[in-house]
Structures are given as structure tokens and as C-alpha cells.
mmCIF file of C-alpha atoms (C1' of nucleotides) in Angstrom:
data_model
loop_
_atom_site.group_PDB
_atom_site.id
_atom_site.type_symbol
_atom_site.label_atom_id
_atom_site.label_comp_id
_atom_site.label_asym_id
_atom_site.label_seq_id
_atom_site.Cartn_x
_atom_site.Cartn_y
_atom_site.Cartn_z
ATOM 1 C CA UNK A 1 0.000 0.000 0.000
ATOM 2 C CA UNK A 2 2.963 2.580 0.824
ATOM 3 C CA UNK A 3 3.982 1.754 -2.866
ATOM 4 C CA UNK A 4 1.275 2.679 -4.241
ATOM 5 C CA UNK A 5 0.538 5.741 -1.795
ATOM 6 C CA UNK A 6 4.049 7.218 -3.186
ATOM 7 C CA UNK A 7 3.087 6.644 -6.743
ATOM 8 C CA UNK A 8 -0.123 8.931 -6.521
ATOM 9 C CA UNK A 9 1.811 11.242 -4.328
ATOM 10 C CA UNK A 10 4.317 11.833 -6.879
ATOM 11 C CA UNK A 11 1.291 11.935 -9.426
ATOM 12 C CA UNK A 12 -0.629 14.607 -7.541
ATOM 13 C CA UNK A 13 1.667 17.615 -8.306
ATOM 14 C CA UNK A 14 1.293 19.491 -11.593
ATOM 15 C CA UNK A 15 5.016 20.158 -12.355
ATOM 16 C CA UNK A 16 5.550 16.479 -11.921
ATOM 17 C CA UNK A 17 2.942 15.612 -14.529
ATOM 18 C CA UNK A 18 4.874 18.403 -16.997
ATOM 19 C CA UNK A 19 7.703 16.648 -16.091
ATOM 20 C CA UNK A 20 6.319 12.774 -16.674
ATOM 21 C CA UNK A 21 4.948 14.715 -20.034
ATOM 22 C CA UNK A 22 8.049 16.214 -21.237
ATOM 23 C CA UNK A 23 10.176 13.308 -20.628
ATOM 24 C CA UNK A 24 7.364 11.229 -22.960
ATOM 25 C CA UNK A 25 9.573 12.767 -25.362
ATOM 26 C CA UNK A 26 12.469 10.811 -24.437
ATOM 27 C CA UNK A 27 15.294 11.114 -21.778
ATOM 28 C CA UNK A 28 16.451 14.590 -21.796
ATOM 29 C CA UNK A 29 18.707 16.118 -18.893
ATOM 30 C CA UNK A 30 17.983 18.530 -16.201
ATOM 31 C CA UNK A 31 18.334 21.724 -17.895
ATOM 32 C CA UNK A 32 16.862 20.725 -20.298
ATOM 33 C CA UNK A 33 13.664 20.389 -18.437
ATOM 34 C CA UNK A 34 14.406 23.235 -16.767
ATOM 35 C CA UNK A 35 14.549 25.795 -19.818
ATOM 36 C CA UNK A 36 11.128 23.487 -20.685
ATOM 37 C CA UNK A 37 9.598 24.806 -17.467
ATOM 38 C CA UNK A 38 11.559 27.691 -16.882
ATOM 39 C CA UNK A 39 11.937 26.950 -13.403
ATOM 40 C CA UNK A 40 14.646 26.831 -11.271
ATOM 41 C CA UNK A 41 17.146 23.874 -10.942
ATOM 42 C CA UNK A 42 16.841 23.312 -7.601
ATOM 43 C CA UNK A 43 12.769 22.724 -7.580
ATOM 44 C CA UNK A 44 13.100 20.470 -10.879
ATOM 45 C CA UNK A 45 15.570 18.561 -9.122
ATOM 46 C CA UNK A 46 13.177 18.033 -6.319
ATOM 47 C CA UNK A 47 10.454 16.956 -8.164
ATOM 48 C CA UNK A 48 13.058 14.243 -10.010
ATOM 49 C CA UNK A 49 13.915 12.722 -6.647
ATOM 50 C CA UNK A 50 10.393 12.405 -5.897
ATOM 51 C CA UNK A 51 9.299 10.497 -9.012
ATOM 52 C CA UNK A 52 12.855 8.634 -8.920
ATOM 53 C CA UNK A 53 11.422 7.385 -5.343
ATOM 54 C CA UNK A 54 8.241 6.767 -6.947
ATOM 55 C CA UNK A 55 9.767 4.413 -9.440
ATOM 56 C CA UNK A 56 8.235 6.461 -11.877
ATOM 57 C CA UNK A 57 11.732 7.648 -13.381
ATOM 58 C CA UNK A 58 15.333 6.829 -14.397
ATOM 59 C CA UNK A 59 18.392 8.649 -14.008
ATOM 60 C CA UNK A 60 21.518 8.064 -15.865
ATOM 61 C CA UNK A 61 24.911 9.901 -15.325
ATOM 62 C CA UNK A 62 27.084 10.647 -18.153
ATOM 63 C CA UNK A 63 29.503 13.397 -17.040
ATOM 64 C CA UNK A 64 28.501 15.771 -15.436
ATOM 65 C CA UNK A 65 24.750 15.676 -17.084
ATOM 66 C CA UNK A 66 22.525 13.540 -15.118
ATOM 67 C CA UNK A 67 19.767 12.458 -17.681
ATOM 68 C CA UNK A 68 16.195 11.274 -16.544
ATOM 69 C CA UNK A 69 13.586 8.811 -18.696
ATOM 70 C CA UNK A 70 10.649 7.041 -18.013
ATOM 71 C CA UNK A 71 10.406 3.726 -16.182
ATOM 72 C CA UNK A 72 8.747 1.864 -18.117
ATOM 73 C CA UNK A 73 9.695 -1.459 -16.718
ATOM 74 C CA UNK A 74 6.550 -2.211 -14.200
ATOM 75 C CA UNK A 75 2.761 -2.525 -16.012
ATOM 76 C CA UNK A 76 1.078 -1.135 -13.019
ATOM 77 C CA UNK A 77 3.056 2.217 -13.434
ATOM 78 C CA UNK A 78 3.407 2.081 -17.130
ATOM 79 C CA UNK A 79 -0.137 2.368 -17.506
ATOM 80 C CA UNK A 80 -0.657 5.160 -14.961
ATOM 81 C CA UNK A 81 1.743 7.165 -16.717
ATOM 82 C CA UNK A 82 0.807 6.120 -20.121
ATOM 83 C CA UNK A 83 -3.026 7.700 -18.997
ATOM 84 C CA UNK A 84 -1.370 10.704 -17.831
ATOM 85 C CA UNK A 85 0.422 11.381 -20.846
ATOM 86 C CA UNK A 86 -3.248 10.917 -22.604
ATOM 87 C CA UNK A 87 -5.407 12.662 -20.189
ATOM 88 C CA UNK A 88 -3.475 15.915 -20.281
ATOM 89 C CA UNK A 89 -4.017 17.778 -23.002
ATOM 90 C CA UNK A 90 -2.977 21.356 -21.327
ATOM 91 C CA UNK A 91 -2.147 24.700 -22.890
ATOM 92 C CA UNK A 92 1.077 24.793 -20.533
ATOM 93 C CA UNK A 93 1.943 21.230 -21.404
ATOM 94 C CA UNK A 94 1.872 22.563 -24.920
ATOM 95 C CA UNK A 95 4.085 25.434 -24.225
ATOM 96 C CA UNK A 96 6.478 23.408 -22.164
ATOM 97 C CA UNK A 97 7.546 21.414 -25.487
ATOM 98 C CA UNK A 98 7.867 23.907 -27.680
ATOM 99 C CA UNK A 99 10.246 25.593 -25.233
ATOM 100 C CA UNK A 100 12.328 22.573 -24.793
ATOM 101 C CA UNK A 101 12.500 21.957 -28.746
ATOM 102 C CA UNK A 102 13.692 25.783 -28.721
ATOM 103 C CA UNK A 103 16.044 24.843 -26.443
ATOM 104 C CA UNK A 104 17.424 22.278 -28.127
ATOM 105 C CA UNK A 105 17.771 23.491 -31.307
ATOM 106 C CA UNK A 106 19.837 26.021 -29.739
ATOM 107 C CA UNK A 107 22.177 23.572 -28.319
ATOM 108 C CA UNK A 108 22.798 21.985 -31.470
ATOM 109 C CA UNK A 109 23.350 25.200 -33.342
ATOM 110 C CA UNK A 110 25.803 26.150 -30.599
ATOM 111 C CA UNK A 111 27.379 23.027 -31.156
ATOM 112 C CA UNK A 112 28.055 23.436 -34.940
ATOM 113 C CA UNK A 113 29.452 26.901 -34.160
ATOM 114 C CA UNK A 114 32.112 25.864 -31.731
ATOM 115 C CA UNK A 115 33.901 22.458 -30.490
ATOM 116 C CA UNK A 116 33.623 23.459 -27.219
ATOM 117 C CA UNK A 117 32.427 20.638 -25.081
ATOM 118 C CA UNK A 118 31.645 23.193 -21.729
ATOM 119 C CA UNK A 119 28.083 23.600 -23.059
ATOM 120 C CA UNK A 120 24.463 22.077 -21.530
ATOM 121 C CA UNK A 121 23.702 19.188 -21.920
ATOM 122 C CA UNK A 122 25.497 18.260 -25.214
ATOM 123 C CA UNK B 1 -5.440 18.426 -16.115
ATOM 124 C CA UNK B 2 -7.101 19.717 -12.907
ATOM 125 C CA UNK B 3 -9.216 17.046 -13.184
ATOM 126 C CA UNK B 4 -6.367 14.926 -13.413
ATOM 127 C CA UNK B 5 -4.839 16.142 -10.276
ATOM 128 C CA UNK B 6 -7.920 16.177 -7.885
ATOM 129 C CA UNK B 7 -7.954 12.304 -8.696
ATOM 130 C CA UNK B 8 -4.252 11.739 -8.360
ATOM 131 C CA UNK B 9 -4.688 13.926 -4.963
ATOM 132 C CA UNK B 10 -7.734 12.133 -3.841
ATOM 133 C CA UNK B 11 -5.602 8.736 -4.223
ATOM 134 C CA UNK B 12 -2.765 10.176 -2.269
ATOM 135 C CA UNK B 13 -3.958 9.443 1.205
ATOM 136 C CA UNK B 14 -3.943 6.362 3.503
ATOM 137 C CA UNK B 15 -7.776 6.777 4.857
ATOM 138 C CA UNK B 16 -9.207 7.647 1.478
ATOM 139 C CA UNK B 17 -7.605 4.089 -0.266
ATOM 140 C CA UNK B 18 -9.254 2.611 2.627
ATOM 141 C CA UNK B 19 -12.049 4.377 2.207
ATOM 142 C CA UNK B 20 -12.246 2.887 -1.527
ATOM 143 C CA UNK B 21 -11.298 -0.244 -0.641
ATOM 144 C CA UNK B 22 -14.018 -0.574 1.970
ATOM 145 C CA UNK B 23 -16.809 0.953 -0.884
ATOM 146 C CA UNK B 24 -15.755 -2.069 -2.674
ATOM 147 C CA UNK B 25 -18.031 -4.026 -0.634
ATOM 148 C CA UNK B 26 -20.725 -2.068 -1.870
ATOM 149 C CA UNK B 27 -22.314 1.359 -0.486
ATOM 150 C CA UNK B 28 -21.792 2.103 2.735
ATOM 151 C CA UNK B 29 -23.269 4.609 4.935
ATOM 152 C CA UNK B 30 -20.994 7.055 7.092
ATOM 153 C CA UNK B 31 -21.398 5.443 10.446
ATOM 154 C CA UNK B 32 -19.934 2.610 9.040
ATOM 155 C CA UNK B 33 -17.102 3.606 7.607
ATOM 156 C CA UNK B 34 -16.770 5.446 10.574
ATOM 157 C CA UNK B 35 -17.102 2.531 12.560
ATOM 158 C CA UNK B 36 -14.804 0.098 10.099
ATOM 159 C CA UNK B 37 -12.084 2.693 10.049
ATOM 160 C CA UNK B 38 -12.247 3.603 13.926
ATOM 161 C CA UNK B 39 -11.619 7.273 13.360
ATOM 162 C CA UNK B 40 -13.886 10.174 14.129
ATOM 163 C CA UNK B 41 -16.770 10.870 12.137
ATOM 164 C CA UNK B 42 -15.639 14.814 10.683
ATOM 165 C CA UNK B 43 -12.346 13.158 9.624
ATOM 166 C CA UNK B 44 -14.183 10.390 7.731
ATOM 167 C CA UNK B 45 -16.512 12.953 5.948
ATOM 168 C CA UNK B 46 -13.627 15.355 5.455
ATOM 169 C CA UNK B 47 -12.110 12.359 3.176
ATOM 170 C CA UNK B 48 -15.324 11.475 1.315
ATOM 171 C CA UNK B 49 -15.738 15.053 0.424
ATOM 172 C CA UNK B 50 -12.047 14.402 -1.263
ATOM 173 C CA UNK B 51 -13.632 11.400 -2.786
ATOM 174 C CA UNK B 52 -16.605 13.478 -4.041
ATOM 175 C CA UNK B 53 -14.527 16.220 -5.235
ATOM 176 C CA UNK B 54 -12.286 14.015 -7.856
ATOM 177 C CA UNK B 55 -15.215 12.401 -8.767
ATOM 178 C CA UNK B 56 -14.572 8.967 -7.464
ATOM 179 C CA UNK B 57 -17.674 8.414 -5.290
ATOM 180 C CA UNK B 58 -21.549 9.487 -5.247
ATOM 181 C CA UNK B 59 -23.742 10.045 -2.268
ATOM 182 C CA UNK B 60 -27.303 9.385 -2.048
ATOM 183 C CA UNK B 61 -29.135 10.683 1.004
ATOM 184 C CA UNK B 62 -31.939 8.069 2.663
ATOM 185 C CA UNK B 63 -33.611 10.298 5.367
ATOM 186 C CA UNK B 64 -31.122 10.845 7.720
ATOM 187 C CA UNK B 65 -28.197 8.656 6.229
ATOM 188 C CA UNK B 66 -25.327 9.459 3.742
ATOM 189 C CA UNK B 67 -24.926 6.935 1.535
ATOM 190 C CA UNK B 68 -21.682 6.680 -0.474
ATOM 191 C CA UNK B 69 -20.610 4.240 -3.624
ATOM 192 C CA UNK B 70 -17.733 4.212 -5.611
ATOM 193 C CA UNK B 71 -18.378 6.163 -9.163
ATOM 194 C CA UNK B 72 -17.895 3.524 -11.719
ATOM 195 C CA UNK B 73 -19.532 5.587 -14.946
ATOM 196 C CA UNK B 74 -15.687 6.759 -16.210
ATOM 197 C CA UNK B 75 -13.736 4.624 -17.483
ATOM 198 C CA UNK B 76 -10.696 5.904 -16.697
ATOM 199 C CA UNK B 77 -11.207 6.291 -12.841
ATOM 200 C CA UNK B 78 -12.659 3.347 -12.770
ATOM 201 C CA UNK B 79 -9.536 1.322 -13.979
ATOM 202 C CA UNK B 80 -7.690 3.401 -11.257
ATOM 203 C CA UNK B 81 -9.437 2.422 -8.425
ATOM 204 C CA UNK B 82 -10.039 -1.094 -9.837
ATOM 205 C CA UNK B 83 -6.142 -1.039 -9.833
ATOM 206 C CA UNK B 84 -6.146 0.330 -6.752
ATOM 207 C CA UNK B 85 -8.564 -2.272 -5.292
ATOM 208 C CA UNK B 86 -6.054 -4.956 -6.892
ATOM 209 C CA UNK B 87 -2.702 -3.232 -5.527
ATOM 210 C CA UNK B 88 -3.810 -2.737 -1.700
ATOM 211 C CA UNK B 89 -2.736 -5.966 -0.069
ATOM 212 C CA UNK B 90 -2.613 -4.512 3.059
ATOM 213 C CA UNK B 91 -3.150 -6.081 7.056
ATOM 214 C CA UNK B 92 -4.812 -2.702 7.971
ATOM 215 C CA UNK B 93 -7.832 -3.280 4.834
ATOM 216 C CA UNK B 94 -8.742 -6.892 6.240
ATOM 217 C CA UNK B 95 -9.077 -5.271 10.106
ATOM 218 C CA UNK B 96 -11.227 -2.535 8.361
ATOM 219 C CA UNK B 97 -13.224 -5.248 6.823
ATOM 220 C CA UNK B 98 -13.370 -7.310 10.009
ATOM 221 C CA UNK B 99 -14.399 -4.195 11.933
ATOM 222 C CA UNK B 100 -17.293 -3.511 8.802
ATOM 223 C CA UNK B 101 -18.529 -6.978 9.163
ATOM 224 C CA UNK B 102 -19.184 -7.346 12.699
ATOM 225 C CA UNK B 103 -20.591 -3.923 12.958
ATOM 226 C CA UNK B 104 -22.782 -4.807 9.864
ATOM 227 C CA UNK B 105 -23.780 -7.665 11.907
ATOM 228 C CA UNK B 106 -24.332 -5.742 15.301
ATOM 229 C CA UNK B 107 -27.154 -3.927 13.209
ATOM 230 C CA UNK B 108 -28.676 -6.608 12.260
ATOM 231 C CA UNK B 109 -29.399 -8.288 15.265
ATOM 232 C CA UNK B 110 -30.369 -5.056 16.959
ATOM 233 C CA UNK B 111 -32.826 -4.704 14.010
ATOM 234 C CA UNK B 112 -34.063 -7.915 15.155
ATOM 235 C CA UNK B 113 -34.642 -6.891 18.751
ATOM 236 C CA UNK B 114 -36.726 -3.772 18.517
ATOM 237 C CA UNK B 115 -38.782 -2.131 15.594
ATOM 238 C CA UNK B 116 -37.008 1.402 16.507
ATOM 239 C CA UNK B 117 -35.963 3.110 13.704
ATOM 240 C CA UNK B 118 -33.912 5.355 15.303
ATOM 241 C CA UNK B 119 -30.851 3.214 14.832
ATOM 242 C CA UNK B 120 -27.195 3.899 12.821
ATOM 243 C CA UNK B 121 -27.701 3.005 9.541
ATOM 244 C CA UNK B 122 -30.984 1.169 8.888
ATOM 245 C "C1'" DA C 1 -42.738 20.187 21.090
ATOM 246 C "C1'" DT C 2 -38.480 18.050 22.806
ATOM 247 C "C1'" DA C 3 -34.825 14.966 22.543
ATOM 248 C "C1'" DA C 4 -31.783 12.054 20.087
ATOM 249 C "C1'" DT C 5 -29.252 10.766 15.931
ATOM 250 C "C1'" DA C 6 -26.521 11.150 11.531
ATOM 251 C "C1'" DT C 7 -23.950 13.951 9.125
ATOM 252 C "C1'" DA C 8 -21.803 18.336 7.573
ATOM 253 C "C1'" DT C 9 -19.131 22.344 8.213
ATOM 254 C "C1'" DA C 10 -16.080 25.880 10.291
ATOM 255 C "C1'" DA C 11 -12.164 27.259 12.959
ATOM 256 C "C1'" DA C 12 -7.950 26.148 15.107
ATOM 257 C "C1'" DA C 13 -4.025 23.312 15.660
ATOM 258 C "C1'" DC C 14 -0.907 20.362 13.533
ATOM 259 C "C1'" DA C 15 1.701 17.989 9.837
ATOM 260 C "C1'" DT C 16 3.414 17.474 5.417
ATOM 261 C "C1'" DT C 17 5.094 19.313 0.989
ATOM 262 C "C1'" DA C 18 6.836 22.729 -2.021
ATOM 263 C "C1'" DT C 19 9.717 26.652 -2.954
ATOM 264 C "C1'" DT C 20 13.526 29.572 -2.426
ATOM 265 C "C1'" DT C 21 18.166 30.732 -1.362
ATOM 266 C "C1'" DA C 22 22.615 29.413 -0.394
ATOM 267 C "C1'" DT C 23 26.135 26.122 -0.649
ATOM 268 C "C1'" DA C 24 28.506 21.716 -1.906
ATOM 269 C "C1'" DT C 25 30.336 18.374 -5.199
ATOM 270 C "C1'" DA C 26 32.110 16.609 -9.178
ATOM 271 C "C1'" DA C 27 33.233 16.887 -13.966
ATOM 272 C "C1'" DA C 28 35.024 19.550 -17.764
ATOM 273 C "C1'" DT C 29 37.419 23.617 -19.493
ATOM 274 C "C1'" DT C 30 40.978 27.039 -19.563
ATOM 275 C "C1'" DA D 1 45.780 24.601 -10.716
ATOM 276 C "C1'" DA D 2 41.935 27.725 -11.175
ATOM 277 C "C1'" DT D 3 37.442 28.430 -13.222
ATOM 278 C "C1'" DT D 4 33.196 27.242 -15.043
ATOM 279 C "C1'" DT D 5 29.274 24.197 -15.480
ATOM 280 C "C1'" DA D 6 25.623 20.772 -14.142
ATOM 281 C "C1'" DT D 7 23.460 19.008 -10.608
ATOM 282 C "C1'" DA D 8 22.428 17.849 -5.762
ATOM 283 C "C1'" DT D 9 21.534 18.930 -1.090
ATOM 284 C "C1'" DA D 10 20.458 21.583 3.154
ATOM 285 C "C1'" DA D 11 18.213 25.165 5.705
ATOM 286 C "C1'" DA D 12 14.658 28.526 5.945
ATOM 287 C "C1'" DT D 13 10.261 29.939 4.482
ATOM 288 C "C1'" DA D 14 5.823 29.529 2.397
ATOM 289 C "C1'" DA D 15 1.921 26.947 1.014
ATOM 290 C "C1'" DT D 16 -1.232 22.931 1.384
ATOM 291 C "C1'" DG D 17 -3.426 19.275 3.556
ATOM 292 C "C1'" DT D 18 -5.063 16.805 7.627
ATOM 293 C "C1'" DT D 19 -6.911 16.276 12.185
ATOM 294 C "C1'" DT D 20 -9.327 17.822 16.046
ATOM 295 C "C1'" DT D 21 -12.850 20.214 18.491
ATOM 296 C "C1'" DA D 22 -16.960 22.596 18.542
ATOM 297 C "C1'" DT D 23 -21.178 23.674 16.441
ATOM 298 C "C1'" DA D 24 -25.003 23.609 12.982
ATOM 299 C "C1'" DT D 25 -28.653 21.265 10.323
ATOM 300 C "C1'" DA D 26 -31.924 18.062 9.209
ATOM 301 C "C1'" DT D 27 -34.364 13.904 10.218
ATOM 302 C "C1'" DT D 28 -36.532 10.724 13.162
ATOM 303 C "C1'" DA D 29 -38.258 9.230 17.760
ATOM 304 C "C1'" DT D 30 -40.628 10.153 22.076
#
DNA sequence: ATAATATATAAAACATTATTTATATAAATT
DNA sequence: AATTTATATAAATAATGTTTTATATATTAT
């Protein structure tokens, strides 16, 4: 029961269904879902930890970009997350992606322009 | 969304998945819930008000009882709480149960004993 | 009519969560 | 080595949610 009390607490917060949303888009790292919500690092990272506790979420480190996807791995949670993704149909949710595809064109036009590797999330 | 979260919220708490899981049974009135959960009677009706709000449960009034069902006529919330139904394994739902059942029972026999109609629940 | 009962609601106290601000850590760059 | 960058964490504050206690309302019983 404590299972599945921390999977609808994680659930019951609207930047953590933006987040679950966003990340239906495939893994992408921190600030990258922080220019999506154009919120600060430290609350995104907050509401990671909770759905990583949730088993809602994956984390992956590769240098010093931690990246986040979907679990996918349990049915139970798959499916609540799966009818999240098709229940919301929101304005913000809307405006969320096209910021983060904004924001990552940007990163790979920065790329081409320089071979720096000291840039987000490359 | 809203709608999304007042059901994700509603799921979040301890008493109210009891509260579901005991409305499994069938519809209950509030002294027994009251009675199967042990708790005081405003906190019980503070949680089906929850229930109400997310649209998980429906009242019916019988003179002066409350009588409350689980909300079956969505599809989606009803494959939540069936899930939840399915998920809660828990010691604490069987005592609730146990408590429902001999309190159901109590009634009964006192219903035999006297033609008073001024009795919990009738 | 008066009393008793079932339930709801409001206000206050309490508990949990979320947000902000500041700081720490570790990796990559210069 | 010193600096910058990405992210995490901790402490303080703010916001929400829950529980308790007291009271109100409506219905039934006497």
C-alpha cells in the first residue's frame, strides 16, 4: 500500500505531470527540463527525486549531465503514466515542449558553431 | 489536467484508499465507515468530500443517512481504483473489513430486537 | 414540542510538501 | 591549478493538507 501511496503522491503535483509529459519525449537532462519549465534547478531537481522514489523515473549519469527517462519497466506504473500522458491535453503542457524543442535546437546550433564541449547538456 | 490532479490527490492518502477499498463491498453509509475505520466521524466525511470532489464516489441521502458508492460511470477512474482495489494488499484493509462486518452484523441483530428506527444506519 | 441521531461544516491546531536561497560536489574547461 | 558548469543537497520559508474540536442542520423518535 505505501507503494502505491508514493506513486499517486508523486502523481498529484502538476510540475511532476509536466515533467512525466516532457520526458514522454524521451530522456532529456535537467536543464533541459528546466529551460522546458523555466523553473529553477533546484525545484526540478526536487520533483526528479520524488518520481525517482516513486519508481516512476530513471536517471543516468554521463559526465557531469545527469539524464532522466521514463520507467517503463513495471505494467502497473506504465499504464498510470501512459493515462497521464493521454489525459493531459494542457495549454502549458503545450508550451512546455515547444520551449524545450527551442532549447534544443539552440544547443545543437551552438554546437556546430564551436567544439567546445563546456556547453548544456550536449 | 485539474481534473487529473484532484484524482491523483484524492488517491494520495492512507484513509481515502481505505475508504475505496471498503466501498468495494458495496455502499456504505458514514457510520460505518466510521465505525470500520475507527476514526472520528468529521475526519471520515472530510475524506469522502475528497472522494466526491475528484469524482470517485456518489452520495445518495436516505432520510437521515449518507450513503456513499464508488463512481464507476468513467472509465478511466474506474480502472484506477479497480487497480487500486487490486494493488492494496494490506493487514490494515482486512481489520477494516473485520471491523465492517461485525458492525454490519451488530445492526442486524439489533434490528431484530426492537422495531425502533432510530438506529445507525438502517 | 423536545430529545436524540446522523452527518456536515467551520475554525484552530498540527503535519506534510513545495519553494527559495545558499552552498557543496564533481566533472570539464581554460 | 583555477574556473566554469551541471546538478544535488540543506536550511529557511511559504503553502497545502489533515486532524481535532466545537457547532449547525436536518431527520426521526418520544
Amino acid at each position: 500500500m505505501k507503494e502505491l501511496l508514493n506513486i499517486f503522491k508523486a502523481l498529484s503535483d502538476k510540475t511532476r505531470l509536466r515533467i512525466i509529459k516532457l520526458l514522454e519525449h524521451g530522456e532529456l537532462c535537467v536543464c533541459d527540463i528546466v529551460a522546458a519549465l523555466e523553473m529553477v534547478q533546484p525545484k526540478v531537481s526536487f520533483h526528479l527525486r520524488v518520481l525517482k522514489k516513486a519508481g516512476l523515473i530513471k536517471d543516468r549519469k554521463q559526465g557531469k549531465w545527469m539524464h532522466y527517462r521514463l520507467d517503463e519497466s513495471d505494467i502497473f506504473k506504465r499504464f498510470v503514466t501512459v493515462s497521464v500522458i493521454e489525459k493531459i491535453s494542457d495549454t502549458m503542457v503545450k508550451e512546455d515542449y515547444e520551449r524545450l524543442e527551442r532549447f534544443m535546437k539552440n544547443k545543437s546550433e551552438g554546437l556546430e558553431a564551436t567544439t567546445s564541449k563546456n556547453r548544456c547538456c550536449v
